[in-house]
XYZ file of C-alpha atoms in Angstrom:
631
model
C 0.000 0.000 0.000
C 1.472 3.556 -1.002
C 2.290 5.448 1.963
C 0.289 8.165 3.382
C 2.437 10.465 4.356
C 4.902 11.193 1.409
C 5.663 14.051 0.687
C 3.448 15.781 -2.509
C 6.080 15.629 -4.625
C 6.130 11.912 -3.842
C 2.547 11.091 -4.355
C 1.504 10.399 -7.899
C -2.125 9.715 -8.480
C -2.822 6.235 -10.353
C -4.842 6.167 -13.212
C -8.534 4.356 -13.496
C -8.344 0.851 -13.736
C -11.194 -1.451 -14.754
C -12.107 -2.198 -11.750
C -11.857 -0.618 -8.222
C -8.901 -1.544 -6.008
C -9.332 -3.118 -2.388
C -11.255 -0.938 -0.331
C -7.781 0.084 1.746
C -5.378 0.678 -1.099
C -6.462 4.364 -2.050
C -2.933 4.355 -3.490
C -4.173 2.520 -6.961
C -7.782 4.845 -6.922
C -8.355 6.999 -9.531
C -9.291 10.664 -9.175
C -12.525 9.778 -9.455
C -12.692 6.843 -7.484
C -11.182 8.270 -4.765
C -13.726 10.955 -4.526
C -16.879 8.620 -5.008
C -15.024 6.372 -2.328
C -14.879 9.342 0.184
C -18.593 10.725 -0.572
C -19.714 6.609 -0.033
C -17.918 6.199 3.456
C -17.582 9.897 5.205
C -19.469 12.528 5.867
C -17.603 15.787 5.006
C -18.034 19.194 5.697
C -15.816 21.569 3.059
C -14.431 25.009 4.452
C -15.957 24.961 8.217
C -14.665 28.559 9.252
C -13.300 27.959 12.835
C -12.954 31.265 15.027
C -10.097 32.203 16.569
C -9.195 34.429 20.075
C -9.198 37.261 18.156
C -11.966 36.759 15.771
C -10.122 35.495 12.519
C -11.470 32.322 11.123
C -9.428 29.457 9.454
C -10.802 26.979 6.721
C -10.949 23.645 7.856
C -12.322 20.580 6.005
C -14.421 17.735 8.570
C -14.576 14.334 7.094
C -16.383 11.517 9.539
C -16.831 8.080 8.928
C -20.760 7.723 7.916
C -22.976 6.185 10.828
C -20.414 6.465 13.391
C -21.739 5.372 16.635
C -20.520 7.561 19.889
C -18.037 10.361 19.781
C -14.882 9.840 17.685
C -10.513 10.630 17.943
C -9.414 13.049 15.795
C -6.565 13.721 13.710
C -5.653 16.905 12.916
C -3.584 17.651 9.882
C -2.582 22.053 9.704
C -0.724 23.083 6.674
C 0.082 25.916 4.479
C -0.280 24.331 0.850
C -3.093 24.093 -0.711
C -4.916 21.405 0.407
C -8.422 21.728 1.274
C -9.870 22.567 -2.104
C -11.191 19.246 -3.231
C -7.627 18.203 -3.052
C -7.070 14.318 -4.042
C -4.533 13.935 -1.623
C -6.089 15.057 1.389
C -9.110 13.195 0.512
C -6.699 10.199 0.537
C -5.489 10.768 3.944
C -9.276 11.041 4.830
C -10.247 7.891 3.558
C -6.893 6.074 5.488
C -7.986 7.833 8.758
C -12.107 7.202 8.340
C -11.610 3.732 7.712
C -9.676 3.258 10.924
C -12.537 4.907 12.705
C -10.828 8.570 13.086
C -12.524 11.553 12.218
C -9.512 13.429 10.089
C -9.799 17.766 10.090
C -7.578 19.391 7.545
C -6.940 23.139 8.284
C -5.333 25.934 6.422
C -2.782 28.109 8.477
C -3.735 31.691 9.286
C -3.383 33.653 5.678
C -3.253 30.615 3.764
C -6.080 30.373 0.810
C -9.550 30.741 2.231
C -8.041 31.161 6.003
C -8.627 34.361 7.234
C -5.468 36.932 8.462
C -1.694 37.633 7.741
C 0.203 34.706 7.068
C 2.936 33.971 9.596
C 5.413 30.552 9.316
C 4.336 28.190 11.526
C 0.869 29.410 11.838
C 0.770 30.641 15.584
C 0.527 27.440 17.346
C 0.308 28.629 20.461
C -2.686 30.482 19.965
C -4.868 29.158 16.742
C -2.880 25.361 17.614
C -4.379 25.521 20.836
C -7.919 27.026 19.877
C -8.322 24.789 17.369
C -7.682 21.600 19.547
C -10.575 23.742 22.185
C -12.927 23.599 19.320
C -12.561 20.028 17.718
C -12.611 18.814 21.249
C -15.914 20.998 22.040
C -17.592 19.302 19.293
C -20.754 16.553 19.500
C -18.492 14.006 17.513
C -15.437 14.510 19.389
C -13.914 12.783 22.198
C -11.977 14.606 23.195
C -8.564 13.152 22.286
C -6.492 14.783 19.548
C -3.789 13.678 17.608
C -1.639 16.464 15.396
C 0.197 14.611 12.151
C 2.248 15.641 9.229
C 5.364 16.134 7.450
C 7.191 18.910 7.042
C 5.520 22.030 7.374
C 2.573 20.028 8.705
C 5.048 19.218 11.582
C 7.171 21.856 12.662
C 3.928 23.934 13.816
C 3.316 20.789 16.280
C 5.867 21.537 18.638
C 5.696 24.944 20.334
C 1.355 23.357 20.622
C 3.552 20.254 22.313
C 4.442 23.024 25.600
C 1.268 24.011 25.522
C 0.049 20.736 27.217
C -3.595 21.583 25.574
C -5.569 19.088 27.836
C -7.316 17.277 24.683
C -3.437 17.093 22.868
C -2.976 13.200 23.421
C -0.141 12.116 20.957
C 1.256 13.538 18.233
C 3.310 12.772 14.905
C 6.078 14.962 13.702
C 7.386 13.638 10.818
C 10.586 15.967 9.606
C 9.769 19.034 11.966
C 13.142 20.655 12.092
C 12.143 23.691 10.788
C 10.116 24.220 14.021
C 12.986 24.092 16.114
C 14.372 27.172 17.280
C 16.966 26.161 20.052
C 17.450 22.734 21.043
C 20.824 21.200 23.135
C 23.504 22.450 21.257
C 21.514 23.536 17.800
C 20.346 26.961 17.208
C 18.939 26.731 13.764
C 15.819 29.397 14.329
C 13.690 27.003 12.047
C 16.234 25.906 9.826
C 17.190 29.706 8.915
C 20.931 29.038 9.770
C 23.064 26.248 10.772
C 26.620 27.534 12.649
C 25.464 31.206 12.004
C 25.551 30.791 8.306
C 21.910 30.765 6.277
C 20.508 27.740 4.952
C 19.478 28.942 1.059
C 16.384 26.389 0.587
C 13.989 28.965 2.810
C 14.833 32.095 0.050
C 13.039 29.478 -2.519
C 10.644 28.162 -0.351
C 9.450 31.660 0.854
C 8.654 33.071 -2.880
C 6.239 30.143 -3.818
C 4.742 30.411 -0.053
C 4.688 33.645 1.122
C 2.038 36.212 -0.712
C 1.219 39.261 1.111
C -0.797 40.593 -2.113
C -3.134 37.623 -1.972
C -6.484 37.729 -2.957
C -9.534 36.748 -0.564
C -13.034 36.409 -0.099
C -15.617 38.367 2.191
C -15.046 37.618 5.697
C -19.270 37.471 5.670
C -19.639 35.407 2.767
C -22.601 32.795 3.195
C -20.971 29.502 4.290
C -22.376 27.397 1.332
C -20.962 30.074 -0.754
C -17.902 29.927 0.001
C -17.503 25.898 -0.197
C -18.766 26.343 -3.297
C -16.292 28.761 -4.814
C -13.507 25.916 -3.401
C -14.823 24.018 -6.447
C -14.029 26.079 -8.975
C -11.218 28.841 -7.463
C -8.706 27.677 -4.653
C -7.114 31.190 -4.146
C -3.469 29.759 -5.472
C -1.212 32.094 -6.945
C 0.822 31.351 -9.756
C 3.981 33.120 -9.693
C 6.552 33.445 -12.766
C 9.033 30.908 -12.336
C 12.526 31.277 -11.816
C 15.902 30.524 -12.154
C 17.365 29.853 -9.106
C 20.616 28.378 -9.747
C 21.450 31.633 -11.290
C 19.433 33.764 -8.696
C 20.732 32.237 -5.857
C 24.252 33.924 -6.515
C 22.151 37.497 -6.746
C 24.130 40.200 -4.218
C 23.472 41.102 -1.732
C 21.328 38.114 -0.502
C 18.819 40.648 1.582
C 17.741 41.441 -2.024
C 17.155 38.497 -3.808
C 13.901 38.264 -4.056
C 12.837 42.060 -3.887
C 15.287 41.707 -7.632
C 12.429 39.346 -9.056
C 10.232 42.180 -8.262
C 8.405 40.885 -5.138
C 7.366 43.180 -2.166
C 8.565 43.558 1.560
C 7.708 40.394 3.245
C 8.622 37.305 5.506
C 12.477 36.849 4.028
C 13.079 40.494 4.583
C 12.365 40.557 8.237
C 13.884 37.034 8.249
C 17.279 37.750 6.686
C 17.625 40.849 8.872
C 17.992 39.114 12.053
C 20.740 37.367 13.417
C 21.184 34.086 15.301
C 20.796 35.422 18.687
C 18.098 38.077 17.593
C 15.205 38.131 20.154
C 12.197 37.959 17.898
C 13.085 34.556 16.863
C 11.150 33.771 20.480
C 8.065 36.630 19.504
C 7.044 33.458 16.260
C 6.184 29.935 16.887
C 9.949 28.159 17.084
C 9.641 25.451 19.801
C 12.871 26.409 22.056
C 14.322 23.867 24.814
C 13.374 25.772 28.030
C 9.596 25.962 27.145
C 8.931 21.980 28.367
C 7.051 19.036 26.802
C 3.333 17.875 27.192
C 2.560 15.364 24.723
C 3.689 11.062 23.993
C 5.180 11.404 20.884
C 6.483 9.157 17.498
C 9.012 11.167 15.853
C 9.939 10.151 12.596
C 13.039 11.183 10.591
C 15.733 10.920 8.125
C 19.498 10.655 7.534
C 19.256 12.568 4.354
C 16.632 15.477 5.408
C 17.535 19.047 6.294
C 17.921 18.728 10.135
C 18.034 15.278 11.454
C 20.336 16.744 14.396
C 17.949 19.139 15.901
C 15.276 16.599 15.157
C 17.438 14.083 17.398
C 18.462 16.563 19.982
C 14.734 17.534 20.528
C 13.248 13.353 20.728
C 16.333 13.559 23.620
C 14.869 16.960 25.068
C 11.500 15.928 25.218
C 12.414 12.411 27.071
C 13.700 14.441 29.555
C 12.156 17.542 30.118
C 10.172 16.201 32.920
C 7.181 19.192 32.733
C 4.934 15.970 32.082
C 6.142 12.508 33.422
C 3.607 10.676 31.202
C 4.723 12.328 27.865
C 8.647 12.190 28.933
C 7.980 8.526 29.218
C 6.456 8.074 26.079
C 8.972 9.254 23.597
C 9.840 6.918 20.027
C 11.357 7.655 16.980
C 11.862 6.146 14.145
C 15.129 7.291 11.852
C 15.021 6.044 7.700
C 17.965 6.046 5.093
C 15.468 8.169 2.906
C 15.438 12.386 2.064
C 12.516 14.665 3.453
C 8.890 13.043 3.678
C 10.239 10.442 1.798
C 8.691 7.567 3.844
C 6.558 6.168 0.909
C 9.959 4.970 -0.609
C 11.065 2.984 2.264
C 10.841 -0.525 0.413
C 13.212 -3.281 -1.293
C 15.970 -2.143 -3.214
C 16.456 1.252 -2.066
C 18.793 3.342 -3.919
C 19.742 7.023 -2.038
C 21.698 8.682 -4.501
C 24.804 6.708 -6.065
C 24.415 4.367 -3.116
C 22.477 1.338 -3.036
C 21.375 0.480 0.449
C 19.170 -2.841 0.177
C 16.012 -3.532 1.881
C 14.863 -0.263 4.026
C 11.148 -2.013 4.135
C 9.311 -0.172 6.565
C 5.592 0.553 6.727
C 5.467 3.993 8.573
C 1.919 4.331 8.267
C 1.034 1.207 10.207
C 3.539 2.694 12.566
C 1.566 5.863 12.749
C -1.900 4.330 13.211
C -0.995 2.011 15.897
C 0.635 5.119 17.834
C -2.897 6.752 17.434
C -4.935 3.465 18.530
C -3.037 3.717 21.743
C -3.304 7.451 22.640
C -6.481 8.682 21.061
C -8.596 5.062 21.172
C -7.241 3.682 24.507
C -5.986 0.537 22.544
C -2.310 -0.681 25.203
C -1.574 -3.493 22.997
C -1.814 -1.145 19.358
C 1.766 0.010 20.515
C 2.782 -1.811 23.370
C 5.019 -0.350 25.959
C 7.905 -2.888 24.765
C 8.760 -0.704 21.903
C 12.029 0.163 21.085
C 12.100 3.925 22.205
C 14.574 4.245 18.796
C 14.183 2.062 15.674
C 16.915 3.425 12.958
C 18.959 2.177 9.724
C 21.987 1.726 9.577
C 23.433 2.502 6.132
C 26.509 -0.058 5.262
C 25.145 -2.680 7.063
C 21.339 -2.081 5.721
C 19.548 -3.202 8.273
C 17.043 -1.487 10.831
C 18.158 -1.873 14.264
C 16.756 -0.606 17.659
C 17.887 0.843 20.920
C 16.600 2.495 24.022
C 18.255 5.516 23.471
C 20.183 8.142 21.118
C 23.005 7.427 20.910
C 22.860 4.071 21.523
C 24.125 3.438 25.414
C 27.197 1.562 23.951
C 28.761 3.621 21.770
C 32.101 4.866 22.525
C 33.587 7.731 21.474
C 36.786 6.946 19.004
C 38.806 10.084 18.034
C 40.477 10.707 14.810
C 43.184 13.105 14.118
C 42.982 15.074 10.813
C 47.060 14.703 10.021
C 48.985 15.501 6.378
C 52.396 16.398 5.631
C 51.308 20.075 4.764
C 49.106 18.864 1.423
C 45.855 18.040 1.772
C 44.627 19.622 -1.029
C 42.104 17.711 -2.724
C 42.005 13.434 -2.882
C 45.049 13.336 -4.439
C 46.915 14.797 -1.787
C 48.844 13.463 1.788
C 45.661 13.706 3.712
C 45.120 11.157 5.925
C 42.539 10.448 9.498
C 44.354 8.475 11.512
C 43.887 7.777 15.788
C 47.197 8.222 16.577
C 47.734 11.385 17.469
C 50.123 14.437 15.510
C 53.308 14.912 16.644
C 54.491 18.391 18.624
C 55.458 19.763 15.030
C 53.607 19.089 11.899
C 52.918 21.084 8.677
C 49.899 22.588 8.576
C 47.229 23.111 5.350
C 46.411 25.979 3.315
C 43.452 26.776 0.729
C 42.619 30.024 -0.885
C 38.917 30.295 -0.638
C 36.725 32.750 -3.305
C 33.418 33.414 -2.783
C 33.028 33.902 -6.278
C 34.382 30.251 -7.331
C 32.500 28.698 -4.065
C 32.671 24.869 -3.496
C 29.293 22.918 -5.347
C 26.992 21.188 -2.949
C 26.485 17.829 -4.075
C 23.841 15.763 -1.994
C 23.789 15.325 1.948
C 20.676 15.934 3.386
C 18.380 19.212 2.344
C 14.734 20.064 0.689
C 12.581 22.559 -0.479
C 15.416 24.683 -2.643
C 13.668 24.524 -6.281
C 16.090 21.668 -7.150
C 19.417 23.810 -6.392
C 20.240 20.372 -4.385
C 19.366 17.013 -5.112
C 19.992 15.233 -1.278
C 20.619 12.091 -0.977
C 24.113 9.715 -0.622
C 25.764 11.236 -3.914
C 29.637 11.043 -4.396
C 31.848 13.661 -3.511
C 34.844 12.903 -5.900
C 33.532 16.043 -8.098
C 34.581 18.735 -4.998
C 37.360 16.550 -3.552
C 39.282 17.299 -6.744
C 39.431 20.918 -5.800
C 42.539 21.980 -4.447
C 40.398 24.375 -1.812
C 38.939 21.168 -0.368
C 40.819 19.493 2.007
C 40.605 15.754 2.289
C 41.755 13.286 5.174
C 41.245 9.812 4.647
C 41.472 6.827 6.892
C 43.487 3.275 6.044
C 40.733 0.948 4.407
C 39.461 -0.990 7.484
C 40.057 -4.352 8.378
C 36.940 -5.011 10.756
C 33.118 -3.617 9.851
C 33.116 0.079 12.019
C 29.496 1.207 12.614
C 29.199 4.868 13.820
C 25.535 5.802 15.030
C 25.030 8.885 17.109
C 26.276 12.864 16.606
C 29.649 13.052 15.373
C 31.657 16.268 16.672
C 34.505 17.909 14.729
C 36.935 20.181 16.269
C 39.268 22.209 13.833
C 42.943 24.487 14.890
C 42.334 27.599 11.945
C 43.917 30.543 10.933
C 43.068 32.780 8.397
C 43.859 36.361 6.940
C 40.301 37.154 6.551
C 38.260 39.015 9.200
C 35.390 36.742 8.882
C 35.427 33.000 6.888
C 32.974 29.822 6.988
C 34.426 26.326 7.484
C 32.510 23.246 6.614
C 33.417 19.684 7.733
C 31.891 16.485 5.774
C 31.617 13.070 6.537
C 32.110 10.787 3.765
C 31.987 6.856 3.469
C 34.754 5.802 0.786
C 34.354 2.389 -0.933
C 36.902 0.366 -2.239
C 36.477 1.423 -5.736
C 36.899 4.952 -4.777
C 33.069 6.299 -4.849
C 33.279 8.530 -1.749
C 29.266 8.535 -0.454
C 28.326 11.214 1.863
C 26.846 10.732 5.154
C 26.385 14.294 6.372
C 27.901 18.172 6.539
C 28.105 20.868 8.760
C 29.438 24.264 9.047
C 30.110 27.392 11.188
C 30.580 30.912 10.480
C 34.103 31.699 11.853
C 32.676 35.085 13.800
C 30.451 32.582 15.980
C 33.138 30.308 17.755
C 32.253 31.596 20.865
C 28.660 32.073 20.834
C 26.229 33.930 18.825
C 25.761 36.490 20.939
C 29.019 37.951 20.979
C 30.136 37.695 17.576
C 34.082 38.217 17.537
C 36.245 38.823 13.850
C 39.775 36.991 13.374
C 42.894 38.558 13.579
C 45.554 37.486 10.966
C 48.026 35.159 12.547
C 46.532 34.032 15.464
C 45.052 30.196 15.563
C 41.486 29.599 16.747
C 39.069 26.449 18.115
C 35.854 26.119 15.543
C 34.032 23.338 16.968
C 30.534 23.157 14.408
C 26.907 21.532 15.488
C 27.186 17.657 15.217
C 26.786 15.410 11.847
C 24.023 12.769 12.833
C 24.230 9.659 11.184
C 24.172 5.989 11.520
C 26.803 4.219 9.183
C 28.637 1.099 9.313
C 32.142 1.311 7.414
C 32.614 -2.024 5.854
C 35.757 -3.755 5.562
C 37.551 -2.345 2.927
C 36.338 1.326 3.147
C 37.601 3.872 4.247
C 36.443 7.074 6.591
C 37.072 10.527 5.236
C 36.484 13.736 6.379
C 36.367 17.018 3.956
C 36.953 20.659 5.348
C 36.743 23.554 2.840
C 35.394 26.950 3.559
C 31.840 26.868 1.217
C 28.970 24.881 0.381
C 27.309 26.374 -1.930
C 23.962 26.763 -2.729
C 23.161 25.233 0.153
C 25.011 27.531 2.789
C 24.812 31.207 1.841
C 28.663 32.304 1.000
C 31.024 34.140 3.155
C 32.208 37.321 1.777
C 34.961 37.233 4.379
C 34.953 41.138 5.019
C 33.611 40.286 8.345
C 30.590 43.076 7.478
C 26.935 42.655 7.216
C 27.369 39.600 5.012
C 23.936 39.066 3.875
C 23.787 42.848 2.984
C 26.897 43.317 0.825
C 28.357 42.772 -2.666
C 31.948 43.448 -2.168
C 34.175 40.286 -1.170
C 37.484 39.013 -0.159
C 39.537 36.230 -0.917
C 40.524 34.416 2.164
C 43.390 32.454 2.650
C 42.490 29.710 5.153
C 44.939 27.160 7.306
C 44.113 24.319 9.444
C 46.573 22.879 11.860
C 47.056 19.675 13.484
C 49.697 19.629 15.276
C 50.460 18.185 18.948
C 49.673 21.572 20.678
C 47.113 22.699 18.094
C 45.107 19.244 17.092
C 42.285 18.861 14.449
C 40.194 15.675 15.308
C 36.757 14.547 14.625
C 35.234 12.090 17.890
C 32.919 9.559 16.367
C 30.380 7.587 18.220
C 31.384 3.631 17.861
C 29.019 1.175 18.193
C 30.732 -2.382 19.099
C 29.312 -5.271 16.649
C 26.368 -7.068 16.966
């Protein structure tokens, strides 16, 4: 059965067959089928107008399973796309809920299509998150138990609702919610905006085809029937001219690339303006780690989606944020080899990138219902308390594995030191990753680094960027030729090494630039050379000692950069090898460094930085990796 909860680029719609497809498998429906299926089993009310605290209304679709006896659980799905109109997808995820005896409410965020208001990311869930759970829960066919589902933006809204502890909030599935994460542990991504300081690109694109403050809407007093009637015919979408983006994403300065395709002031202008530690990134709906956790939760992720750390560091958060012993207690996740929403592609034969990783078979939706049968229906046995709090796959070894916590309670930390005779440059020079440790004197590495002629992203985990990035487990040998990447590879292993958990990188650099980025990669080298990726990171030089004191470099001197962790779960197979890239770019994923240590995002004038990492005895480079012992 297709998967519910792919993402819409994922879901294709089958065409009509002869004859109609078991009743459960919507997945092989027609169109048409689909929506004569839905009008034969549910009961649907199209573009309810539910009032807020302060008077705006949001659309909200109602589908009930027909002749339902006694109140029913609820699953709410809130988005921002446009999904209510006699959409064929939502009407899928109707028909999966109704025929498991949920009624399933589909709601457009404030500003969104026939919702009333100014559109704000996230959607306020503290305020219209929490009066919309008052007013399901208020409601004859409710019972009063709530679960909150989706992917993406469908998740991230979830978890600032989650400290709300809204009394009729019972479980909830965030699938891929980074981008609701403002500070968590040691990530402060403010949604995804930045990672180490430096801004993530894949919000600039996502922002233009989302964010419309000349929309057009109906009368706020428009007769109900009215209104569901216009959804027919008009949905409200705008169609905006399309664009370029692998050349516009190099437009300078970056506060005006999207004011250059002629848009107005909106969201990315007040977005790009602020920094990491700006205050207003509390005044939105980020969840942040000192607010505390209310609700049992199933948390399900990806190695290859845009933050899988933050997504980690929060499933450890809310285990142990103790505000509510019950939902502490009932923490899982569940971690696939796939990219964002992906899930609907976890099956035989799974391919992520240039890598072929076997058999990732995993049905997430069963996962998903039977985590609902035990919170919203009262069902213990639907998802017994003998679950493994963690269920993840391990790339290398292909296979899903489990544990009772993240990391794993027996991995070990194994450091490697980042050592060379003074030439690292590229693949094809001395770079090696070795555990013994550098000796008190040892030649260091330099690489000239041009914003102009930035380093290519090439796969690792990201979304949403109007295909500037394909993610997945692509090989890096294209980059690692560059002389301004530096490469450190390990001695092809003897013994399988499986690394699950965050892996930390501490670099020794110099540079003559004020102001420089440097990015660290994982990498997974097979024996014929194809070097897969297993995850990046990076961190804006003038943030090594916290964001909110910002400090340039001084020519000469030698500082710590210690970036946010890679997350992964990899075993290295005999004969591979373990390499680790550090360059100074990663481009179009990570906004550039014009290394004048100025008001990057607001300039067009650049310098070319001339960057050194050291690794010697006094001065060490390493990267600590989280070892798993066999199994």
């Amino acid at each position: 059965m297709k998967r519910l909860f792919a993402a819409a680029a994922a879901i294709a719609v089958a065409t009509a067959t002869a004859a109609p497809a078991p009743a459960q498998d919507y997945a092989r429906y027609s169109d048409e089928a689909v929506t004569q299926e839905l009008a034969r089993i549910a009961d649907t009310r199209m573009i309810a107008m539910v009032p807020m605290r302060d008077g705006v209304e949001l659309a909200t679709n109602i589908y009930r399973p027909k002749g339902a006896e006694g109140p029913l659980p609820t699953i709410l799905w809130k988005t921002p796309y446009n999904e209510l109109s006699y959409n064929v997808r939502t009407s899928r995820r109707a028909l999966e809920a109704i025929k498991r005896g949920y009624a399933f409410v589909v709601q457009n965020e404030r500003g969104r299509y026939y919702s009333e208001g100014d559109y704000q990311i996230l959607g306020y869930p503290q305020t219209d998150g929490y009066d919309t759970l008052s007013w399901i829960a208020a409601q004859s066919w409710s019972n009063g138990r709530i679960g909150t589902l989706g992917c993406s933006s469908s998740a991230e809204w979830q978890l600032a609702l989650a400290a709300q502890n809204h009394p009729a909030h019972a479980a909830m599935v965030p699938m891929a919610a980074g981008a609701g994460i403002g500070k968590v542990g040691p990530f402060r991504e403010q949604g995804n905006w930045y990672t180490g300081g430096v801004p993530r690109t894949l919000f600039f694109v996502w922002l233009y085809g989302v964010d419309n403050p000349l929309r057009a809407q109906l009368p706020g007093d428009l007769d109900p029937d009215i209104r569901a009637r216009i959804a027919r015919y008009n949905d409200l979408a705008a169609t905006k001219p399309s664009v370029n983006w692998t050349r516009q994403i190099r437009h300078l300065p970056v506060d005006e690339m999207l004011s250059d395709l002629g848009e107005p002031p909106a969201t990315f202008e007040e977005l790009i303006a602020r920094g990491p530690a700006d205050p207003a990134w509390r005044e939105g709906g980020l969840y942040h780690d000192d607010m505390g956790w209310g609700v049992p939760a199933l948390w399900v992720n990806s190695w290859y989606d845009v933050s899988i750390g933050p997504n980690m560091a929060l499933f450890n958060h809310a285990r142990e944020a103790g505000t509510d012993a019950e939902a502490s207690a009932n923490q899982y996740a569940i971690v696939g080899p796939n990219t964002h929403c992906a899930f609907a592609g976890l099956g035989p034969d799974f391919v992520s990138g240039d890598r072929d990783l076997g058999d990732a078979s995993f049905d997430v939706d069963a996962q998903v219902f039977a985590f609902f049968d035990r919170w919203l229906k009262g069902e213990r046995d639907a998802y017994p308390a003998t679950t493994p709090a963690v269920r993840f796959y391990t790339m290398g070894a292909n296979r899903w594995q489990s544990a009772e916590q993240w990391p794993p309670a027996d991995a070990t930390s194994v450091r490697m030191y980042l050592r060379s005779g003074g030439n690292a440059n590229s693949l094809y020079g001395d770079g090696a990753l070795s555990v013994e440790a550098p000796p008190a004197a040892e030649a260091p590495d330099r690489y000239t680094y041009d914003p102009m002629n930035p380093v290519q992203t090439i796969g690792g985990g990201d979304c949403c960027n109007g295909g500037l990035v394909t993610a997945g487990a692509f090989d890096q040998r294209p980059i690692e030729a560059r002389r301004d990447v530096l490469v450190y590879t390990s001695a092809p292993l003897a013994e399988p090494l499986e690394v699950t958990g965050f892996v930390n990188a501490v670099l020794r650099v110099s540079s003559d630039a004020r102001d420089t980025d440097f990015a660290v990669k994982l990498v997974d080298v097979a024996p014929d050379g194809t070097a897969y990726i297993l995850g990046d990171t990076i961190l804006r030089a003038r943030y090594r000692n916290g964001y909110e004191r910002p400090e340039m470099m001084e020519a000469g001197e030698v500082y710590t950069i210690a970036p946010t962790p890679i997350t992964t779960s990899n075993t290295f197979q005999p004969g591979h090898r373990i390499r680790v890239e550090v360059t100074s770019s990663n481009f179009p994923k990570f906004v550039r460094n014009l290394n004048t240590g100025g008001a990057n995002e607001s300039e067009t004038g650049h310098v070319v930085a001339h960057n050194t990492l050291h690794h010697s005895a006094a001065q060490p480079s390493y990267i600590d990796l989280p070892v798993v012992p066999r199994r």
